[in-house]
Structures are given as structure tokens and as C-alpha cells.
mmCIF file of C-alpha atoms in Angstrom:
data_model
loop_
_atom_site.group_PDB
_atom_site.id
_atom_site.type_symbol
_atom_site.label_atom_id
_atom_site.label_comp_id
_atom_site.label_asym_id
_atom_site.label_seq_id
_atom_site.Cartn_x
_atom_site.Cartn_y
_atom_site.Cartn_z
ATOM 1 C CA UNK A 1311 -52.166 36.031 32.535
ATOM 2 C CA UNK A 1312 -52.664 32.988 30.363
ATOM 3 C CA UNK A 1313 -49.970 29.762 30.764
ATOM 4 C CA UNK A 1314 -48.422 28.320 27.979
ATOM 5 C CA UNK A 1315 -48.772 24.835 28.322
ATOM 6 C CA UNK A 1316 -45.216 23.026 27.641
ATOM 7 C CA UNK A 1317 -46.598 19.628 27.520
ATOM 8 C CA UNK A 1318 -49.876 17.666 26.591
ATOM 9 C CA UNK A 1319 -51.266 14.064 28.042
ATOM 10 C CA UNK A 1320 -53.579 11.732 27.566
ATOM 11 C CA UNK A 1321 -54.599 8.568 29.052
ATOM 12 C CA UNK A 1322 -54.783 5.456 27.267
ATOM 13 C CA UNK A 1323 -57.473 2.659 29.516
ATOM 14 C CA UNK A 1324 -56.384 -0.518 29.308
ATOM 15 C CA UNK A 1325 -57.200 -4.025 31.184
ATOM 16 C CA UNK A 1326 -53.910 -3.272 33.323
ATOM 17 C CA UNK A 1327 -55.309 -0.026 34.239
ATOM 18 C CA UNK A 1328 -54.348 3.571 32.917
ATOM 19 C CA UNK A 1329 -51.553 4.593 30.888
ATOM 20 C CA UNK A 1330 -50.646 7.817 30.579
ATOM 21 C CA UNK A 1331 -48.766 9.795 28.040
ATOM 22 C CA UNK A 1332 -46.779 12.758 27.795
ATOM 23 C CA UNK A 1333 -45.906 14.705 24.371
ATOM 24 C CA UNK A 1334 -44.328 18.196 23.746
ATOM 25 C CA UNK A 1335 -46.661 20.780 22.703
ATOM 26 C CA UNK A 1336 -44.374 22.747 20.265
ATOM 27 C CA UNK A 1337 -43.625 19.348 18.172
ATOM 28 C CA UNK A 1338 -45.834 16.660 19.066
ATOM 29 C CA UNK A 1339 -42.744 14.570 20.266
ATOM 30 C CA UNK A 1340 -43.592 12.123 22.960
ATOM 31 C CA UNK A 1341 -40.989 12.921 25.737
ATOM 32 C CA UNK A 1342 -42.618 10.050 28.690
ATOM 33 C CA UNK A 1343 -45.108 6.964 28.926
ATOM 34 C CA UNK A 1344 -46.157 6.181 32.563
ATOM 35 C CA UNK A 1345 -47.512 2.804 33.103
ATOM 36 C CA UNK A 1346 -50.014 1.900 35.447
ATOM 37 C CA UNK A 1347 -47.760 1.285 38.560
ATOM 38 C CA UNK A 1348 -45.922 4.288 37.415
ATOM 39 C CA UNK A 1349 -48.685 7.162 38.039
ATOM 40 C CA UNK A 1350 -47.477 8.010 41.282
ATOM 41 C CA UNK A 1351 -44.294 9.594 39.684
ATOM 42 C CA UNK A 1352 -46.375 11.670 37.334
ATOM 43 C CA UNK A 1353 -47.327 13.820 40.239
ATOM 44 C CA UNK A 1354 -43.709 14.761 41.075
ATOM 45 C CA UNK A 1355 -42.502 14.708 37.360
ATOM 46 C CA UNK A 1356 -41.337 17.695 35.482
ATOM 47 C CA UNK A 1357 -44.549 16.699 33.343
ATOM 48 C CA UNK A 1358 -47.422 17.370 35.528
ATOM 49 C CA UNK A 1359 -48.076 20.582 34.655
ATOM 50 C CA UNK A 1360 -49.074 18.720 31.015
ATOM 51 C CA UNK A 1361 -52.499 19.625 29.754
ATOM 52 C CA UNK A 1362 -54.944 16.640 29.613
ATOM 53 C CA UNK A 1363 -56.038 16.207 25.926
ATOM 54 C CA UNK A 1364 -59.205 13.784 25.397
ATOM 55 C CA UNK A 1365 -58.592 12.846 22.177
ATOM 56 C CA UNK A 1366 -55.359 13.798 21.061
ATOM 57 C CA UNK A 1367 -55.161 14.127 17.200
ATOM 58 C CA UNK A 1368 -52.236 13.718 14.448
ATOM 59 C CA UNK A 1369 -48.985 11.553 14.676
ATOM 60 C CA UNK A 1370 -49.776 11.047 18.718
ATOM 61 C CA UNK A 1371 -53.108 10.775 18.043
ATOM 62 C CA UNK A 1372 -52.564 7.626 15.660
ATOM 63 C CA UNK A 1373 -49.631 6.258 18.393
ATOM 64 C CA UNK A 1374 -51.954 6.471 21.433
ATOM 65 C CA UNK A 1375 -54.474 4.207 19.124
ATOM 66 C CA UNK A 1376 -51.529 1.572 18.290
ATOM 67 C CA UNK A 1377 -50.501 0.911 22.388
ATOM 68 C CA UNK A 1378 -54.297 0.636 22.885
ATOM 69 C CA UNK A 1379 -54.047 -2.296 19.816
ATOM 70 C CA UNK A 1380 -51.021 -3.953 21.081
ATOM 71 C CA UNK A 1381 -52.545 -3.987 24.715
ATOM 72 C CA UNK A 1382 -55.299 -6.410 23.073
ATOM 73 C CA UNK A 1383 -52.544 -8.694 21.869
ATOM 74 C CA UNK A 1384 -52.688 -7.268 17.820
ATOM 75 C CA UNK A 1385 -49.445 -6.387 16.161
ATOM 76 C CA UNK A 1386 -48.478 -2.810 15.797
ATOM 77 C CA UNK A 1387 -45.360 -1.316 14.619
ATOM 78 C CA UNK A 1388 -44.807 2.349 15.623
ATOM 79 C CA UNK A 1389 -43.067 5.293 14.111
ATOM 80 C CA UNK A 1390 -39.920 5.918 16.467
ATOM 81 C CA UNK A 1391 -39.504 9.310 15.105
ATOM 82 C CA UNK A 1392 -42.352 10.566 17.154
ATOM 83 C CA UNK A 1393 -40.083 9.617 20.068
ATOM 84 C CA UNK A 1394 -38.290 12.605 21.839
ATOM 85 C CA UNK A 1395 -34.393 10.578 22.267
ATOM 86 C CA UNK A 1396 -33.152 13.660 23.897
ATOM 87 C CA UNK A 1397 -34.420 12.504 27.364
ATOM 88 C CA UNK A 1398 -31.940 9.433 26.477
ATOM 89 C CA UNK A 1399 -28.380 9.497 27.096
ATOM 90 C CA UNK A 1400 -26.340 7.805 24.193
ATOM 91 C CA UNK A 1401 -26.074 4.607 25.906
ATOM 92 C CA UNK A 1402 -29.132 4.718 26.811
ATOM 93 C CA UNK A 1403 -30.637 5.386 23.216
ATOM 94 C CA UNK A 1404 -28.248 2.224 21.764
ATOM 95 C CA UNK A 1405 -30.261 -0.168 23.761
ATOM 96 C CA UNK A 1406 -33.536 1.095 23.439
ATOM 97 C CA UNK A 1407 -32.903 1.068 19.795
ATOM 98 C CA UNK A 1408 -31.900 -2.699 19.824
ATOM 99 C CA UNK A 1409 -34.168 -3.704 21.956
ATOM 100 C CA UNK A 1410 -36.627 -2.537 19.794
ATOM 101 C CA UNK A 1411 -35.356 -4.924 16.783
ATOM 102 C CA UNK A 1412 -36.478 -7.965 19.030
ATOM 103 C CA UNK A 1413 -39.145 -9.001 16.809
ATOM 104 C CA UNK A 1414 -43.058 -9.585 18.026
ATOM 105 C CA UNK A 1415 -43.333 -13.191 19.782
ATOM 106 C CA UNK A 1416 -39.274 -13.220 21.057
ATOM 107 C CA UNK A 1417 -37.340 -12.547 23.748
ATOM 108 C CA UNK A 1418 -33.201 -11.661 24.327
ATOM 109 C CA UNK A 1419 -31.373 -11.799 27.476
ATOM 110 C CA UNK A 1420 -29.687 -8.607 29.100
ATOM 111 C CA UNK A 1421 -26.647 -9.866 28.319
ATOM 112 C CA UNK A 1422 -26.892 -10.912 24.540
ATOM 113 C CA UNK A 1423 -28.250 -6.917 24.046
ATOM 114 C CA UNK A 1424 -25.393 -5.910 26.205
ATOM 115 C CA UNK A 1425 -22.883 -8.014 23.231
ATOM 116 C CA UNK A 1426 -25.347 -6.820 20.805
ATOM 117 C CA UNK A 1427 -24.345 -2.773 21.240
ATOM 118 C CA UNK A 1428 -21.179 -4.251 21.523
ATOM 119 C CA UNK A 1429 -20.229 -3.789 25.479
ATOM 120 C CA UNK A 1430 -20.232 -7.411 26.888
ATOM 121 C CA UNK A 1431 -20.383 -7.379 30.247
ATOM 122 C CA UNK A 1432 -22.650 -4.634 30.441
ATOM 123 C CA UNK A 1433 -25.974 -6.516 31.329
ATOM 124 C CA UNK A 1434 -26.644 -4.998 34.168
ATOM 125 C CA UNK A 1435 -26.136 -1.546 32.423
ATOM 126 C CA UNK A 1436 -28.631 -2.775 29.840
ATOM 127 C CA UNK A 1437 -30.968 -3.724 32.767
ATOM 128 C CA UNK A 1438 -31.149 -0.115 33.825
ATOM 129 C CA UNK A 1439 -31.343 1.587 30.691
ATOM 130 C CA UNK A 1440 -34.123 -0.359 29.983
ATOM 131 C CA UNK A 1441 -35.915 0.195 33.612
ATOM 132 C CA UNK A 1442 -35.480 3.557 32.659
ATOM 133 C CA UNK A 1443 -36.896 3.361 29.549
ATOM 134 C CA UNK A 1444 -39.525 6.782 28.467
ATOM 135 C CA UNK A 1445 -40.767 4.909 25.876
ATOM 136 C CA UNK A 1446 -42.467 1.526 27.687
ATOM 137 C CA UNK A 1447 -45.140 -0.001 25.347
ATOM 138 C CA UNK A 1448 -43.377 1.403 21.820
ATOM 139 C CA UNK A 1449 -39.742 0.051 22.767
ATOM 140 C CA UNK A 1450 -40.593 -3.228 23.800
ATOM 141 C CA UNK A 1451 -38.786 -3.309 27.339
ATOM 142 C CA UNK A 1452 -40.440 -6.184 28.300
ATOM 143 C CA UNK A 1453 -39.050 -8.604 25.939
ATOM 144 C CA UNK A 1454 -35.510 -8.893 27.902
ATOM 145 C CA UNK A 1455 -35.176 -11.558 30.259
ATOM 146 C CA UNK A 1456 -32.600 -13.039 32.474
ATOM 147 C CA UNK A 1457 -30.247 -15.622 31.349
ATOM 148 C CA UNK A 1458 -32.446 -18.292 33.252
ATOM 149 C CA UNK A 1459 -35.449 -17.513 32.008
ATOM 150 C CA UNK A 1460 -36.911 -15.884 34.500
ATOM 151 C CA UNK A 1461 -38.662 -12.190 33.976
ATOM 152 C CA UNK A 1462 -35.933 -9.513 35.501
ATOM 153 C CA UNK A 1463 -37.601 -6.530 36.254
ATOM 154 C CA UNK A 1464 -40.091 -3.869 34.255
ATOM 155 C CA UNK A 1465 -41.504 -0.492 35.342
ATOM 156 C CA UNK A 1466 -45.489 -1.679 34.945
ATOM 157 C CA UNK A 1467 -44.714 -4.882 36.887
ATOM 158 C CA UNK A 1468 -43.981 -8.257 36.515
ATOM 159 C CA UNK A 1469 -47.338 -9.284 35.795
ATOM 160 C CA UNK A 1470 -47.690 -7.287 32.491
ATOM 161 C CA UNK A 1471 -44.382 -7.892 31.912
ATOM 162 C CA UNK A 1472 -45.394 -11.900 31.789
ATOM 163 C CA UNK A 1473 -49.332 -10.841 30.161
ATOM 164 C CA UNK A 1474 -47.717 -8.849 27.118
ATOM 165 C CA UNK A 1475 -45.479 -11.744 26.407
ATOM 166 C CA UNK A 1476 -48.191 -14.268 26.623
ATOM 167 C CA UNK A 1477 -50.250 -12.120 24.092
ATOM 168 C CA UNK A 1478 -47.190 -12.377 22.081
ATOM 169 C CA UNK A 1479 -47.335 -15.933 22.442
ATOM 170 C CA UNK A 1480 -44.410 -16.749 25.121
ATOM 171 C CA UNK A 1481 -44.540 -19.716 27.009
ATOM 172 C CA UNK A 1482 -43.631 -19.868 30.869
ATOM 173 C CA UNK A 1483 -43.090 -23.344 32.572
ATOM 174 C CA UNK A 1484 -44.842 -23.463 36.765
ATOM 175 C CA UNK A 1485 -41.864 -21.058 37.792
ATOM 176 C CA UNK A 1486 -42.878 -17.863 35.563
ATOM 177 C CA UNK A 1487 -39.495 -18.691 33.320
ATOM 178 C CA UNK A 1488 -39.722 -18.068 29.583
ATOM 179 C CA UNK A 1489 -40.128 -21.659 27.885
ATOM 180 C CA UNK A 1490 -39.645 -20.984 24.387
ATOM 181 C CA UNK A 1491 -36.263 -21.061 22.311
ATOM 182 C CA UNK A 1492 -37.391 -17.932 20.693
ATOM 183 C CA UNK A 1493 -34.222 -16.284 21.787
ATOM 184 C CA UNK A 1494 -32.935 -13.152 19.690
#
């Protein structure tokens, strides 16, 4: 008897070490994107049954190329209707989708997205929607920062959280806290 494969991964190297993506067979809809410090989970996820594709081809193909791009520090803007948003919850989807308008090279608080989706107050429910996020690497998680400056959290760790805002060209003063008034 022959198994139907539901899912299909890849990994993507990278200087912080392997990333790993997860895309719907039937579709081609990316449904998960493990980061580095992240890998652990695959093993227990309702993906690891995914077949490993080398080289995968078509509209994931061309989105596995772009994280590989922005990991070097180039600009990439990626097609969000390759995303799978039913793995989202509603709320969930709302801030992913306006953290994602934080343009390249800026940063927003949890708090100013939580007023942005119009629920002030909700910053810490921000803050978990985006340490939940499926999507790292395409919606930009790791452009939201505390109020004072300093980092907050992110699922690959605080040191690529602070590398891929230095390659956008964020500036941190001696205690890791985000410098620049390039506040969205």
C-alpha cells in the first residue's frame, strides 16, 4: 500500500542555521515555517509526516528562493496568497496582516498594532499572535518591539530577531534597544 503524502518540506540553509518549510500537497499552500530554534517541534507536529522535496518547484519554489534573499539582507516582497490563513484564527490573521504593512527598515510597538486592528489594549494579545505566527520570515514578526525599545520575544530567537533588523538597517544603542525613530 502506497501513502499519500498530505504535506511537502523543504529546508532552506541559512547563516542562522536551517529553516524548514511546510506546504500542502493538494494546493501548494504553505501551512508552517519552522525556524532554526523551532525544529524540535517539527518532530511532534501534525507536519512530520511531510515529504522532503530538494528543490521544490512553482509558486513555493520561487518563495523558498525569496526567504533565502531576505536572509542575506536583500529586499523581497512575497505573494501572501501562497499563505494557508486557515491555520489562523481571525484575530490572529488581522495582525499578521498588519504587521506585514510595516515597511522594510521599520519597526511598531505591540501596542500601536494592537490600536492599529483597532483593539487598544490588546498588546499582549498582539504579542502572542505574533509568537504564534506560521508564517515567520514572510510576515515580518520580528519587526514589533516593546514600547522601550527593547526586542520582546520571537520564535527563532532574539538574536535573529536583532540580525534581521540590523540587515534592515535598525540601530540598537549598548542595551540591544531599537535606536531609530523609524516607528510605524
Amino acid at each position: 500500500m502506497t501513502r499519500v503524502a498530505l504535506f511537502h518540506s523543504c529546508v532552506v540553509p541559512s547563516n542562522f542555521g536551517q529553516i524548514k518549510i511546510i506546504w500542502r500537497v493538494t494546493d501548494s499552500k504553505l501551512v508552517r515555517i519552522f525556524l532554526p530554534r523551532q525544529l524540535h517541534l517539527f518532530g511532534s507536529s501534525a507536519y512530520k509526516s511531510a515529504i522532503t522535496v530538494k528543490v521544490p518547484i512553482g509558486a513555493v519554489g520561487r518563495a523558498c528562493q525569496k526567504i533565502s534573499t531576505l536572509l542575506r539582507g536583500k529586499p523581497v516582497g512575497f505573494d501572501l496568497n501562497i499563505l494557508d490563513w486557515s491555520v489562523t484564527s481571525g484575530f490572529q490573521k488581522g495582525v499578521l496582516l498588519t504587521e506585514n504593512r510595516i515597511p522594510r527598515g521599520m519597526v511598531s510597538t505591540y501596542g500601536r498594532i494592537a490600536e492599529r486592528i483597532d483593539k487598544p489594549g490588546a498588546a499582549r494579545a498582539v504579542g502572542n499572535a505574533l509568537a504564534a505566527n506560521p508564517f515567520p520570515l514572510i510576515i515580518p514578526c520580528h519587526r514589533a518591539i516593546r514600547t522601550d525599545g527593547s526586542l520582546g520575544g520571537y520564535a527563532g530567537g532574539i538574536d535573529m530577531k536583532k540580525k534581521l533588523l540590523e540587515l534592515e538597517g535598525i540601530e540598537f544603542d549598548n542595551c540591544s534597544r531599537v535606536v531609530t525613530k523609524k516607528i510605524w
